[in-house]
Tab-separated table of C-alpha atoms in Angstrom:
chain	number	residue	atom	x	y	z
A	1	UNK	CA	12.639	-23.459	22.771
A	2	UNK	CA	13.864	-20.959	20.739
A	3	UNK	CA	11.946	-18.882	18.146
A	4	UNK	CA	13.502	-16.865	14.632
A	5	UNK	CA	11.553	-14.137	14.074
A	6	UNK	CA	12.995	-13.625	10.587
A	7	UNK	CA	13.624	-16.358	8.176
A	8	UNK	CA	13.187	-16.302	4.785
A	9	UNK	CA	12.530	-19.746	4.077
A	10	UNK	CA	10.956	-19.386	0.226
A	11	UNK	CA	13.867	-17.522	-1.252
A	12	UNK	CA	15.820	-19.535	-3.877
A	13	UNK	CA	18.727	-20.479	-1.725
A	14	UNK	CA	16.504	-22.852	0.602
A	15	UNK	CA	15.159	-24.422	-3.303
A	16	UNK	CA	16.922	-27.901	-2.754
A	17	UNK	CA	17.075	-28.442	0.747
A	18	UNK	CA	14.486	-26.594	2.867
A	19	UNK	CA	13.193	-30.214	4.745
A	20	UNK	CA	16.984	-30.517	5.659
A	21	UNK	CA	17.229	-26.889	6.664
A	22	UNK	CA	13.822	-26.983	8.912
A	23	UNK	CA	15.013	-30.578	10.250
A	24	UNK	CA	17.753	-28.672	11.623
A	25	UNK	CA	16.660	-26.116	13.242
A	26	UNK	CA	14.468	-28.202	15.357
A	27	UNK	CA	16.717	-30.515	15.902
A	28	UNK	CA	18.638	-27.619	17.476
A	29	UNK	CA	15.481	-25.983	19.518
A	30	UNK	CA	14.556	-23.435	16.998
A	31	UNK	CA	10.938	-24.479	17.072
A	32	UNK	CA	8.915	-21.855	15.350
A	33	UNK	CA	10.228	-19.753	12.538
A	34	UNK	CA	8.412	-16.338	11.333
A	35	UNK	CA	8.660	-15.590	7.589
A	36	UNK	CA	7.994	-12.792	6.206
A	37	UNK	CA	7.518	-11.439	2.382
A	38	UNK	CA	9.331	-8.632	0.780
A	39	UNK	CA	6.536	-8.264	-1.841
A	40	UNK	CA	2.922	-9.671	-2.439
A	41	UNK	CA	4.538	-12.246	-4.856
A	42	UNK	CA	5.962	-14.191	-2.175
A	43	UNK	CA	2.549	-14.916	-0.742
A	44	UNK	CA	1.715	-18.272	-1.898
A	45	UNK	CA	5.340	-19.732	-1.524
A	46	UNK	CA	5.013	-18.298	1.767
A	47	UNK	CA	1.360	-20.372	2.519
A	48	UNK	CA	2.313	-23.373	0.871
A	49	UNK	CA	5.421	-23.034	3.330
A	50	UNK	CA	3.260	-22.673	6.569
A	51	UNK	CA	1.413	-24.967	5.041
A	52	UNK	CA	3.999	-27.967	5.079
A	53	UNK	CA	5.219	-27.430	8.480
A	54	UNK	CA	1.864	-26.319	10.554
A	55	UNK	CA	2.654	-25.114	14.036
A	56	UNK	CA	6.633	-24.301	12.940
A	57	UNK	CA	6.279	-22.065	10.025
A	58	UNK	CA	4.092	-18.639	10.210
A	59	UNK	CA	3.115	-16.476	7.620
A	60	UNK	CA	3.736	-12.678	7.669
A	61	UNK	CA	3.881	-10.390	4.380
A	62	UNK	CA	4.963	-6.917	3.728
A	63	UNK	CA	6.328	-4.685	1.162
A	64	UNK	CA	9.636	-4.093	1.399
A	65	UNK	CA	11.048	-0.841	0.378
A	66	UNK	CA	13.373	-1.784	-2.035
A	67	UNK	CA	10.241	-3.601	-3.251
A	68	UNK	CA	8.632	-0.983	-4.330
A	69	UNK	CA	6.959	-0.924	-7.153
A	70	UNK	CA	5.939	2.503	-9.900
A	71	UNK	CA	2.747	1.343	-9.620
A	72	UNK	CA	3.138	0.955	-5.365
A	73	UNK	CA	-0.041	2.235	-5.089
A	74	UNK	CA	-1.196	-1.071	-6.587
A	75	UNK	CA	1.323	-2.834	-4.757
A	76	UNK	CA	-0.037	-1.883	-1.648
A	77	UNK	CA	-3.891	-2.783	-2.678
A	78	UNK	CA	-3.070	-5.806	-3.610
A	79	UNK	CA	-1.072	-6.482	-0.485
A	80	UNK	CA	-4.537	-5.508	1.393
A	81	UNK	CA	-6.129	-8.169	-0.506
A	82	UNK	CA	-3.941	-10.954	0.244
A	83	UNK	CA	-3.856	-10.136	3.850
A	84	UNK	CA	-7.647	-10.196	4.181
A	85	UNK	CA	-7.416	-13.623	1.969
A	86	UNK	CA	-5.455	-15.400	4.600
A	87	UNK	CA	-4.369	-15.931	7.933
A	88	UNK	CA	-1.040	-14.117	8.813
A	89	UNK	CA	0.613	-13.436	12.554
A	90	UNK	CA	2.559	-10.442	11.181
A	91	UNK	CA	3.098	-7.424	8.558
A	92	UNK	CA	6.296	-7.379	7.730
A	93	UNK	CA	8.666	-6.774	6.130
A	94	UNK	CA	8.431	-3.359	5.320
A	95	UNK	CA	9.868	0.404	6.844
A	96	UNK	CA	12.777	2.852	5.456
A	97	UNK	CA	15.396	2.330	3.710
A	98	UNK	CA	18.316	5.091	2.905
A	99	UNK	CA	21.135	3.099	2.379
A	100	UNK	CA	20.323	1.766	-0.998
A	101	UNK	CA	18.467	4.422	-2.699
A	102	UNK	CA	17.184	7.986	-1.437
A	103	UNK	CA	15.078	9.043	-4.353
A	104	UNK	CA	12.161	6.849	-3.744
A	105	UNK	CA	12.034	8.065	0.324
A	106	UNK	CA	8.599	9.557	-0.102
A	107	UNK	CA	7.216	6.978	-1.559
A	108	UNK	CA	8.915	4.761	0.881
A	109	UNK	CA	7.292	6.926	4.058
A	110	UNK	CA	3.598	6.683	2.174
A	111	UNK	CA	4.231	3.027	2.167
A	112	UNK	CA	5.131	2.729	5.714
A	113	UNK	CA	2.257	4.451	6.754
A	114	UNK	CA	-0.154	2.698	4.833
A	115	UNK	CA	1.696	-0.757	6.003
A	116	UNK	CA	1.171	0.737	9.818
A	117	UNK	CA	-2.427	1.527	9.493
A	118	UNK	CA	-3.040	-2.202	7.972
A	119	UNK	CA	-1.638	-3.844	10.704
A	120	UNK	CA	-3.657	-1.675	13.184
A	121	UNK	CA	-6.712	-2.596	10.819
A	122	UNK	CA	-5.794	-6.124	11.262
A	123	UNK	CA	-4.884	-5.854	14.897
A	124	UNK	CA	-1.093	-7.262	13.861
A	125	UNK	CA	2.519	-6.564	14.771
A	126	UNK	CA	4.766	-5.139	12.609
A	127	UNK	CA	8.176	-5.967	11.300
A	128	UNK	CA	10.342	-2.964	10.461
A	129	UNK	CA	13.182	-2.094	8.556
A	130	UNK	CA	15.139	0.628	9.011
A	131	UNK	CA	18.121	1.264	7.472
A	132	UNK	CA	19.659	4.882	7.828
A	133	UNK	CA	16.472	6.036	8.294
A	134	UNK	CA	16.071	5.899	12.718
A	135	UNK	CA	14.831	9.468	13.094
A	136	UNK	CA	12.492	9.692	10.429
A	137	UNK	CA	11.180	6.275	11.238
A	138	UNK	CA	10.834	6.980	15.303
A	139	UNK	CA	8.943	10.598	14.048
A	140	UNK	CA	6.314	8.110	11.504
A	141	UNK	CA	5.635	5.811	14.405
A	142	UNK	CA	5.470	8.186	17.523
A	143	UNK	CA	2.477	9.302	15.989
A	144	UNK	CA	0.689	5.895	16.186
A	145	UNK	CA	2.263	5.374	19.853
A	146	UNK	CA	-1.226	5.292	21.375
A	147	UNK	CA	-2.947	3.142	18.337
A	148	UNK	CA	-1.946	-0.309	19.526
A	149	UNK	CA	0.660	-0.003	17.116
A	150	UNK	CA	3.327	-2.868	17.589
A	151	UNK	CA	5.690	-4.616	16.091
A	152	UNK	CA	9.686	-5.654	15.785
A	153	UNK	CA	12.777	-3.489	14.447
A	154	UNK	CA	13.950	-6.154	12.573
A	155	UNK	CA	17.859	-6.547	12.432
A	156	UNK	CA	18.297	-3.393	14.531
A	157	UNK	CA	22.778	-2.560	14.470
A	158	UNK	CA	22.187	0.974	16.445
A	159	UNK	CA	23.191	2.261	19.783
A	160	UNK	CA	22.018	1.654	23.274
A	161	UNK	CA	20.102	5.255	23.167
A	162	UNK	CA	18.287	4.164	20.085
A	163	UNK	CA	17.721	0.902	21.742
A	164	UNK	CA	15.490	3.031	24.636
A	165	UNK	CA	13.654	5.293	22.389
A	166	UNK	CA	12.418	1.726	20.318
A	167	UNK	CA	11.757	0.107	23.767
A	168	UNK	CA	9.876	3.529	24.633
A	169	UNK	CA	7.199	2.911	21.639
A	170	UNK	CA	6.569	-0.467	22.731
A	171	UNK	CA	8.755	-2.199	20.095
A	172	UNK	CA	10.477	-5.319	20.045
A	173	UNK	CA	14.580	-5.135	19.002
A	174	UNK	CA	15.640	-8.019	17.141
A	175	UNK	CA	18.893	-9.504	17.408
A	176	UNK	CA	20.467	-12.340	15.250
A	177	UNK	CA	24.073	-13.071	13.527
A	178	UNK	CA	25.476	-9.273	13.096
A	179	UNK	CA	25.891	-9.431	17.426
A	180	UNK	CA	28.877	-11.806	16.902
A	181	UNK	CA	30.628	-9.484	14.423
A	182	UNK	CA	34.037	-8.693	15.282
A	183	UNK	CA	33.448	-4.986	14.727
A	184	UNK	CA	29.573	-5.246	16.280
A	185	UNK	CA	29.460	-3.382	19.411
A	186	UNK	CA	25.666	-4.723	20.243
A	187	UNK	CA	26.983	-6.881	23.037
A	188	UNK	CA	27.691	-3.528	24.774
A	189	UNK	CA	24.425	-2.369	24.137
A	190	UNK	CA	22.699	-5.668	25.202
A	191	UNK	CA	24.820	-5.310	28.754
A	192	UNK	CA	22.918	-1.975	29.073
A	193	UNK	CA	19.532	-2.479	28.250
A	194	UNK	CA	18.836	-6.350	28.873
A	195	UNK	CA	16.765	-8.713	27.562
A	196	UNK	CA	13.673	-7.818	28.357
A	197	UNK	CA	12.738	-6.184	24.615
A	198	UNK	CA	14.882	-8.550	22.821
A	199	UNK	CA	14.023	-11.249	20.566
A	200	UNK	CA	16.380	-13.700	17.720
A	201	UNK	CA	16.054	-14.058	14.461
A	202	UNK	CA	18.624	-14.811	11.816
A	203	UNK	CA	17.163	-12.979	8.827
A	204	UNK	CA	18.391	-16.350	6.721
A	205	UNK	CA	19.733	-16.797	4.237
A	206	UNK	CA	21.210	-13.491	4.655
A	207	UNK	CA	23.331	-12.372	8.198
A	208	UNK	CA	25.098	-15.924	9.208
A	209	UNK	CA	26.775	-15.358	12.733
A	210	UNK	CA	30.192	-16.429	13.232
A	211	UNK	CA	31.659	-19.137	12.967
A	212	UNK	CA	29.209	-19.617	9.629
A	213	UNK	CA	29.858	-15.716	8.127
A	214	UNK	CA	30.315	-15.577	4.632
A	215	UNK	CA	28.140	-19.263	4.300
A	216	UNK	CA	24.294	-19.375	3.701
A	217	UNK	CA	22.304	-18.829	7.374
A	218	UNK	CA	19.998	-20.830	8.426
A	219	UNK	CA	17.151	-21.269	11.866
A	220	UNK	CA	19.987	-23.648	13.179
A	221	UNK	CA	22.500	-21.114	13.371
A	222	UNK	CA	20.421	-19.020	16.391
A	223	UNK	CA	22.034	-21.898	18.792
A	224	UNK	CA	25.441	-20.519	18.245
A	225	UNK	CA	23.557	-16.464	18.717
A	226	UNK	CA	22.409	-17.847	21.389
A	227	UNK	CA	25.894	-19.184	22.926
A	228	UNK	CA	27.639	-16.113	22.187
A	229	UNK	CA	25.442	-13.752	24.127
A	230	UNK	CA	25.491	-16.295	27.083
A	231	UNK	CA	29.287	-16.027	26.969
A	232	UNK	CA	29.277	-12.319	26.296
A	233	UNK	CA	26.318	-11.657	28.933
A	234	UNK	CA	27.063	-14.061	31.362
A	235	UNK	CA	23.856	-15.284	30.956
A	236	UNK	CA	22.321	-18.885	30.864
A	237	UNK	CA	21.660	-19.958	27.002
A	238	UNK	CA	18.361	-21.389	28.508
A	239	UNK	CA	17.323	-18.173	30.219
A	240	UNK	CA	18.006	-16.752	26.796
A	241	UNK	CA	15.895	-18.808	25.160
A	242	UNK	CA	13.211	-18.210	27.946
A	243	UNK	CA	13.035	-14.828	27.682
A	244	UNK	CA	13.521	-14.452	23.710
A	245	UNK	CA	10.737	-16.852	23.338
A	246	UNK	CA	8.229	-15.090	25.759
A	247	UNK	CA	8.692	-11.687	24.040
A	248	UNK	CA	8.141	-13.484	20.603
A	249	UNK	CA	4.928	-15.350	21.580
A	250	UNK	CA	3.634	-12.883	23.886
A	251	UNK	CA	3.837	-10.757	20.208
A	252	UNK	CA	2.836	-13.055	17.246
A	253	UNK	CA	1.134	-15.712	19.154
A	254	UNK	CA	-0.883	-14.362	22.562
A	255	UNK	CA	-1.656	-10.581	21.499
């Protein structure tokens, strides 16, 4: 079994084929999906998802950062509402973002904090982004290190000393299409830290791993993620699986 931890099954570009799309990925061992909102907008499509495909789909919902709102404030009550309206297994997808915009950042740090303290309210993992923002991210959460705080750095692209200081706060790394990038040099940080804080996820429809980049992503796609770190780690695609699928349950499903 495999599980994505990221999928973004409710955007637009899943609109006319989403039964195909899920039909795939099981068909391919990608058995449970995670999907997570950017905004509190996406909740119902998100539900109504989870909804359709019960023991596949799971809800999780978030502000993103380049979500936010000039009324965030709002945002982020309302986002409290909806999350004590409903059963999610995750916050997410929310953290730092730097790349896009750098105006907004304390705003952006005000939101992460209030997003950490509401999964810790709600006994939840997070799902982070972080996007040229590592050190002011690691100095946000080291200070919740001791408050059950939890959670997955989603799409993480950094270096194999990054890698330890995540592992170090009890975070998850996740790891999806960007590994089989030509110019992606997280193979070489894989060989060094292993596999034991790693879980997949394809972030669709964004991220599609070679030999699908440039094309829509999809669940299904994780089966060739999965083949190219077996080549590239010289590791069984079923021990893969195994241990991707442990860390993922052992987070969203057994904590």
């Amino acid at each position: 079994m495999i599980i994505d931890t990221h999928a973004h099954l409710y955007s637009k570009e899943f609109n006319n084929d989403c039964k195909d799309v899920v039909a795939r990925a099981i068909n391919c061992g990608v058995k449970k999906m995670i999907i997570p909102g950017t905004k509190p907008e996406d909740s119902q499509s998100i539900l109504d998802l989870c909804i359709e495909y019960p023991g596949i789909c799971f809800p999780a919902l978030a502000i993103h950062p380049e979500e936010l709102a000039a009324d965030f404030r709002e945002q982020l009550q309302l986002l409290e509402k909806l999350l004590n309206e409903a059963k999610y297994c995750a916050v997410g997808e929310t953290g730092l973002d730097l790349y896009w915009d750098k105006t907004r950042f304390q705003e952006q740090k005000e939101s992460l904090i209030f997003h950490i303290e509401l999964a810790a309210s709600h006994d939840l993992p997070l799902i982070l982004h972080c996007r040229e923002a590592f050190e002011p991210m690691l100095e946000i959460l080291k200070k919740y290190k001791h408050n059950n705080t939890r959670g997955i750095f989603h799409c993480f692209t950094g270096n194999t000393a990054q890698a330890k200081e995540i592992e170090d706060l009890g975070f998850l790394i996740g790891i999806g299409g960007v590994a089989t990038f030509k110019k992606s040099d997280l193979k070489h940080t894989l060989r060094e830290i292993g596999l034991k804080n790693i879980v997949l996820e394809t972030d669709s429809p964004y991220l599609a791993p070679v030999p699908h980049r440039g094309k829509r992503n999809e669940p299904a796609f994780l089966a060739d993620v999965v083949h190219f770190l077996s080549t590239e780690l010289e590791i069984s695609a079923s021990e893969i699986e195994n241990i991707t699928s442990k860390n993922a349950s052992k987070l969203f499903f057994d904590s």
